[in-house]
Short mmCIF file of C-alpha atoms in Angstrom, two decimals:
data_model
loop_
_atom_site.label_atom_id
_atom_site.label_comp_id
_atom_site.label_asym_id
_atom_site.label_seq_id
_atom_site.Cartn_x
_atom_site.Cartn_y
_atom_site.Cartn_z
CA SER A 1 -39.52 -21.48 -73.86
CA GLN A 2 -41.81 -24.15 -75.30
CA GLU A 3 -43.13 -21.61 -77.76
CA LEU A 4 -39.76 -21.43 -79.52
CA GLU A 5 -37.55 -24.44 -80.14
CA GLN A 6 -33.90 -23.87 -80.96
CA SER A 7 -31.52 -26.41 -82.42
CA PRO A 8 -28.88 -27.48 -81.87
CA GLN A 9 -28.49 -26.78 -78.16
CA SER A 10 -24.74 -26.56 -78.56
CA LEU A 11 -22.27 -26.51 -81.38
CA ILE A 12 -18.50 -26.80 -81.63
CA VAL A 13 -16.98 -25.93 -84.99
CA GLN A 14 -13.49 -25.43 -86.35
CA GLU A 15 -12.59 -21.88 -87.26
CA GLY A 16 -13.46 -21.18 -90.88
CA LYS A 17 -16.38 -23.59 -91.03
CA ASN A 18 -19.96 -22.60 -91.77
CA LEU A 19 -22.81 -23.32 -89.40
CA THR A 20 -26.59 -22.96 -89.12
CA ILE A 21 -28.83 -22.49 -86.08
CA ASN A 22 -32.58 -23.04 -86.33
CA CYS A 23 -35.53 -21.57 -84.48
CA THR A 24 -39.00 -23.07 -84.86
CA SER A 25 -42.44 -22.10 -83.62
CA SER A 26 -45.76 -23.91 -83.90
CA LYS A 27 -47.48 -20.53 -84.15
CA THR A 28 -47.20 -17.58 -86.46
CA LEU A 29 -44.35 -15.26 -85.63
CA TYR A 30 -45.10 -11.55 -85.71
CA GLY A 31 -41.46 -10.62 -85.57
CA LEU A 32 -38.38 -12.79 -85.12
CA TYR A 33 -35.29 -11.40 -83.44
CA TRP A 34 -31.81 -12.85 -83.13
CA TYR A 35 -29.60 -11.93 -80.20
CA LYS A 36 -26.15 -12.95 -79.04
CA GLN A 37 -25.20 -13.29 -75.38
CA LYS A 38 -21.84 -13.78 -73.76
CA TYR A 39 -21.84 -15.70 -70.50
CA GLY A 40 -23.22 -13.65 -67.61
CA GLU A 41 -23.90 -10.58 -69.73
CA GLY A 42 -26.85 -8.90 -71.39
CA LEU A 43 -28.10 -9.63 -74.88
CA ILE A 44 -26.80 -7.94 -78.00
CA PHE A 45 -29.24 -7.42 -80.86
CA LEU A 46 -28.20 -8.97 -84.18
CA MET A 47 -31.13 -8.86 -86.59
CA MET A 48 -34.88 -8.56 -86.85
CA LEU A 49 -37.12 -10.26 -89.44
CA GLN A 50 -40.76 -9.47 -89.92
CA LYS A 51 -41.86 -10.48 -93.37
CA GLY A 52 -42.23 -14.02 -94.61
CA GLY A 53 -39.33 -14.87 -96.90
CA GLU A 54 -37.24 -12.03 -95.54
CA GLU A 55 -33.47 -12.43 -95.40
CA LYS A 56 -30.95 -10.09 -93.77
CA SER A 57 -27.19 -10.15 -93.58
CA HIS A 58 -24.64 -8.41 -91.41
CA GLU A 59 -20.97 -9.14 -91.95
CA LYS A 60 -20.79 -12.94 -92.01
CA ILE A 61 -24.16 -13.61 -90.39
CA THR A 62 -27.33 -14.20 -92.42
CA ALA A 63 -30.80 -14.73 -91.01
CA LYS A 64 -33.91 -15.90 -92.85
CA LEU A 65 -37.59 -16.13 -91.96
CA ASP A 66 -39.54 -18.72 -93.92
CA GLU A 67 -42.63 -17.88 -95.94
CA LYS A 68 -45.03 -19.25 -93.36
CA LYS A 69 -43.30 -17.21 -90.64
CA GLN A 70 -42.89 -20.18 -88.34
CA GLN A 71 -39.19 -20.92 -88.71
CA SER A 72 -36.01 -18.92 -88.88
CA SER A 73 -32.40 -19.86 -89.46
CA LEU A 74 -29.17 -18.08 -88.62
CA HIS A 75 -26.20 -18.91 -90.78
CA ILE A 76 -22.60 -17.97 -90.03
CA THR A 77 -20.10 -18.16 -92.85
CA ALA A 78 -16.39 -18.78 -92.22
CA SER A 79 -16.78 -18.78 -88.43
CA GLN A 80 -14.25 -17.02 -86.20
CA PRO A 81 -13.51 -17.29 -82.47
CA SER A 82 -15.26 -13.92 -82.04
CA HIS A 83 -18.52 -15.59 -83.08
CA ALA A 84 -18.48 -17.74 -79.95
CA GLY A 85 -21.33 -17.17 -77.53
CA ILE A 86 -24.96 -18.04 -76.99
CA TYR A 87 -27.36 -17.28 -79.81
CA LEU A 88 -30.97 -16.68 -78.88
CA CYS A 89 -34.03 -16.27 -81.01
CA GLY A 90 -36.89 -14.20 -79.65
CA ALA A 91 -40.36 -13.57 -80.96
CA ASP A 92 -43.64 -11.83 -80.53
CA ILE A 93 -46.01 -14.77 -80.93
CA ASN A 94 -49.68 -14.42 -81.69
CA ASN A 95 -49.29 -10.66 -81.73
CA PHE A 96 -49.79 -10.48 -77.97
CA ASN A 97 -47.83 -8.30 -75.65
CA LYS A 98 -45.58 -11.06 -74.36
CA PHE A 99 -42.20 -11.81 -75.82
CA TYR A 100 -40.65 -15.27 -75.90
CA PHE A 101 -37.10 -16.55 -76.26
CA GLY A 102 -35.73 -19.91 -77.27
CA SER A 103 -33.43 -21.73 -74.88
CA GLY A 104 -30.35 -20.70 -76.85
CA THR A 105 -27.59 -22.33 -78.88
CA LYS A 106 -24.14 -22.31 -77.34
CA LEU A 107 -21.47 -21.89 -80.01
CA ASN A 108 -17.77 -22.60 -79.54
CA VAL A 109 -15.34 -21.91 -82.37
CA LYS A 110 -12.02 -23.72 -82.13
CA PRO A 111 -9.02 -21.77 -83.48
CA ASP B 1 -26.93 8.00 -73.92
CA THR B 2 -25.05 5.00 -72.61
CA GLY B 3 -27.76 2.40 -73.02
CA VAL B 4 -29.83 0.48 -70.50
CA SER B 5 -28.32 0.36 -67.03
CA GLN B 6 -29.20 -1.91 -64.12
CA ASN B 7 -28.28 -1.71 -60.47
CA PRO B 8 -26.98 -3.48 -58.58
CA ARG B 9 -25.06 -5.84 -60.85
CA HIS B 10 -24.89 -8.48 -58.16
CA LYS B 11 -26.99 -9.11 -55.08
CA ILE B 12 -26.53 -11.78 -52.46
CA THR B 13 -29.28 -12.09 -49.89
CA LYS B 14 -30.58 -14.50 -47.31
CA ARG B 15 -33.81 -16.40 -47.83
CA GLY B 16 -36.78 -14.42 -46.59
CA GLN B 17 -35.26 -10.99 -47.21
CA ASN B 18 -36.70 -8.45 -49.62
CA VAL B 19 -34.67 -7.16 -52.56
CA THR B 20 -35.19 -4.35 -55.06
CA PHE B 21 -33.55 -3.90 -58.45
CA ARG B 22 -33.50 -0.81 -60.58
CA CYS B 23 -33.49 -0.40 -64.35
CA ASP B 24 -32.82 2.84 -66.22
CA PRO B 25 -33.92 2.46 -69.85
CA ILE B 26 -32.68 4.41 -72.81
CA SER B 27 -34.22 7.83 -72.54
CA GLU B 28 -37.38 8.31 -74.63
CA HIS B 29 -37.95 4.56 -74.88
CA ASN B 30 -41.61 3.96 -74.14
CA ARG B 31 -41.53 0.25 -73.54
CA LEU B 32 -39.67 -1.45 -70.70
CA TYR B 33 -39.41 -5.21 -70.14
CA TRP B 34 -38.28 -7.41 -67.27
CA TYR B 35 -37.02 -10.94 -67.82
CA ARG B 36 -35.58 -13.67 -65.62
CA GLN B 37 -32.87 -15.99 -66.90
CA THR B 38 -31.56 -19.14 -65.25
CA LEU B 39 -28.44 -21.01 -66.26
CA GLY B 40 -28.70 -22.70 -69.63
CA GLN B 41 -32.06 -21.17 -70.46
CA GLY B 42 -33.26 -18.25 -72.51
CA PRO B 43 -34.78 -15.21 -70.81
CA GLU B 44 -38.32 -15.70 -69.50
CA PHE B 45 -40.72 -12.80 -69.85
CA LEU B 46 -41.91 -11.37 -66.53
CA THR B 47 -43.66 -8.12 -67.30
CA TYR B 48 -43.63 -5.03 -69.45
CA PHE B 49 -44.58 -1.37 -69.27
CA GLN B 50 -45.82 1.05 -71.86
CA ASN B 51 -44.74 4.34 -70.30
CA GLU B 52 -45.94 4.09 -66.68
CA ALA B 53 -48.65 1.51 -67.34
CA GLN B 54 -47.94 -2.14 -66.61
CA LEU B 55 -49.68 -3.85 -69.52
CA GLU B 56 -48.74 -7.48 -69.17
CA LYS B 57 -47.62 -9.80 -66.41
CA SER B 58 -46.50 -13.38 -66.69
CA ARG B 59 -47.95 -16.05 -64.45
CA LEU B 60 -44.32 -16.55 -63.41
CA LEU B 61 -44.65 -13.27 -61.56
CA SER B 62 -46.08 -14.44 -58.26
CA ASP B 63 -47.55 -12.07 -55.71
CA ARG B 64 -44.11 -11.82 -54.10
CA PHE B 65 -42.94 -9.94 -57.18
CA SER B 66 -43.94 -6.39 -57.94
CA ALA B 67 -42.72 -3.97 -60.57
CA GLU B 68 -43.25 -0.25 -60.96
CA ARG B 69 -42.35 2.41 -63.44
CA PRO B 70 -43.31 5.75 -61.91
CA LYS B 71 -43.44 8.62 -64.36
CA GLY B 72 -42.57 6.28 -67.19
CA SER B 73 -38.83 6.57 -66.66
CA PHE B 74 -36.83 4.12 -64.52
CA SER B 75 -38.37 0.91 -63.23
CA THR B 76 -37.96 -1.14 -60.08
CA LEU B 77 -38.53 -4.84 -59.54
CA GLU B 78 -39.06 -5.94 -55.96
CA ILE B 79 -39.04 -9.49 -54.68
CA GLN B 80 -40.45 -10.01 -51.21
CA ARG B 81 -39.61 -12.95 -48.96
CA THR B 82 -37.00 -14.27 -51.35
CA GLU B 83 -36.66 -18.00 -51.90
CA GLN B 84 -33.70 -19.99 -53.20
CA GLY B 85 -35.61 -20.58 -56.42
CA ASP B 86 -35.50 -16.85 -57.09
CA SER B 87 -31.77 -17.07 -57.73
CA ALA B 88 -31.31 -16.00 -61.34
CA MET B 89 -30.19 -13.21 -63.62
CA TYR B 90 -32.80 -10.47 -63.88
CA LEU B 91 -32.65 -8.63 -67.19
CA CYS B 92 -34.23 -5.36 -68.19
CA ALA B 93 -34.76 -4.20 -71.76
CA SER B 94 -36.29 -1.17 -73.43
CA SER B 95 -37.56 -0.31 -76.88
CA LEU B 96 -38.97 2.77 -78.51
CA TYR B 97 -42.03 1.22 -80.10
CA ARG B 98 -43.64 -2.17 -80.28
CA GLY B 99 -41.86 -4.26 -82.88
CA ASP B 100 -38.56 -2.44 -82.46
CA GLU B 101 -35.53 -4.30 -81.22
CA GLN B 102 -35.15 -4.43 -77.47
CA PHE B 103 -31.95 -3.07 -75.96
CA PHE B 104 -30.85 -5.06 -72.95
CA GLY B 105 -29.08 -4.01 -69.79
CA PRO B 106 -26.21 -6.05 -68.29
CA GLY B 107 -28.53 -7.71 -65.78
CA THR B 108 -28.65 -8.12 -62.01
CA ARG B 109 -27.48 -11.48 -60.75
CA LEU B 110 -29.39 -12.51 -57.61
CA THR B 111 -28.14 -15.23 -55.29
CA VAL B 112 -30.44 -16.30 -52.46
CA LEU B 113 -28.67 -18.25 -49.72
#
């Protein structure tokens, strides 16, 4: 959506390398969610960030929400082929009842 | 509980026909969302329910689209007089409260010929 910009659109990395995906909004985020999707399937929840400056980690994936709550990054350390998929950020913007997603970042990890 | 389920998983229809999809959320989840996703894009919000009340609808949801959630349990999404542009993956999600993570179903892939 135009409300959330994700970069890069696609990424190919060698197994073992680190990578970062960014998600930016021009408006205040009232909750930022990261999901992973495999082609043709539903979304799998990864992490949720709500407070400015918050950082969460799960296994080798770390997500941060900046102080102004307008940008988030997802960092994968020592990538593995199992990390391949489409990463999507989603957010409740302006505290309304709608929910927006970015257009996704397609990640390929070469063995 | 096995999560959010959607039926059918795939639907092929001819232009002009009506189709209906069903979503069964996780039991006790109050909020239910419908999204549409086309190839290479993130999901686009269509509508959401708080129990049986439909509280928000996107402008993407033309008058050919209607959604219901009788009794606040399962939900149906109907598309009347389908058009080729309606071809997409239709995703359903549910959450317990506002602000909680949404749990997604596997989606219904619609192809309009």
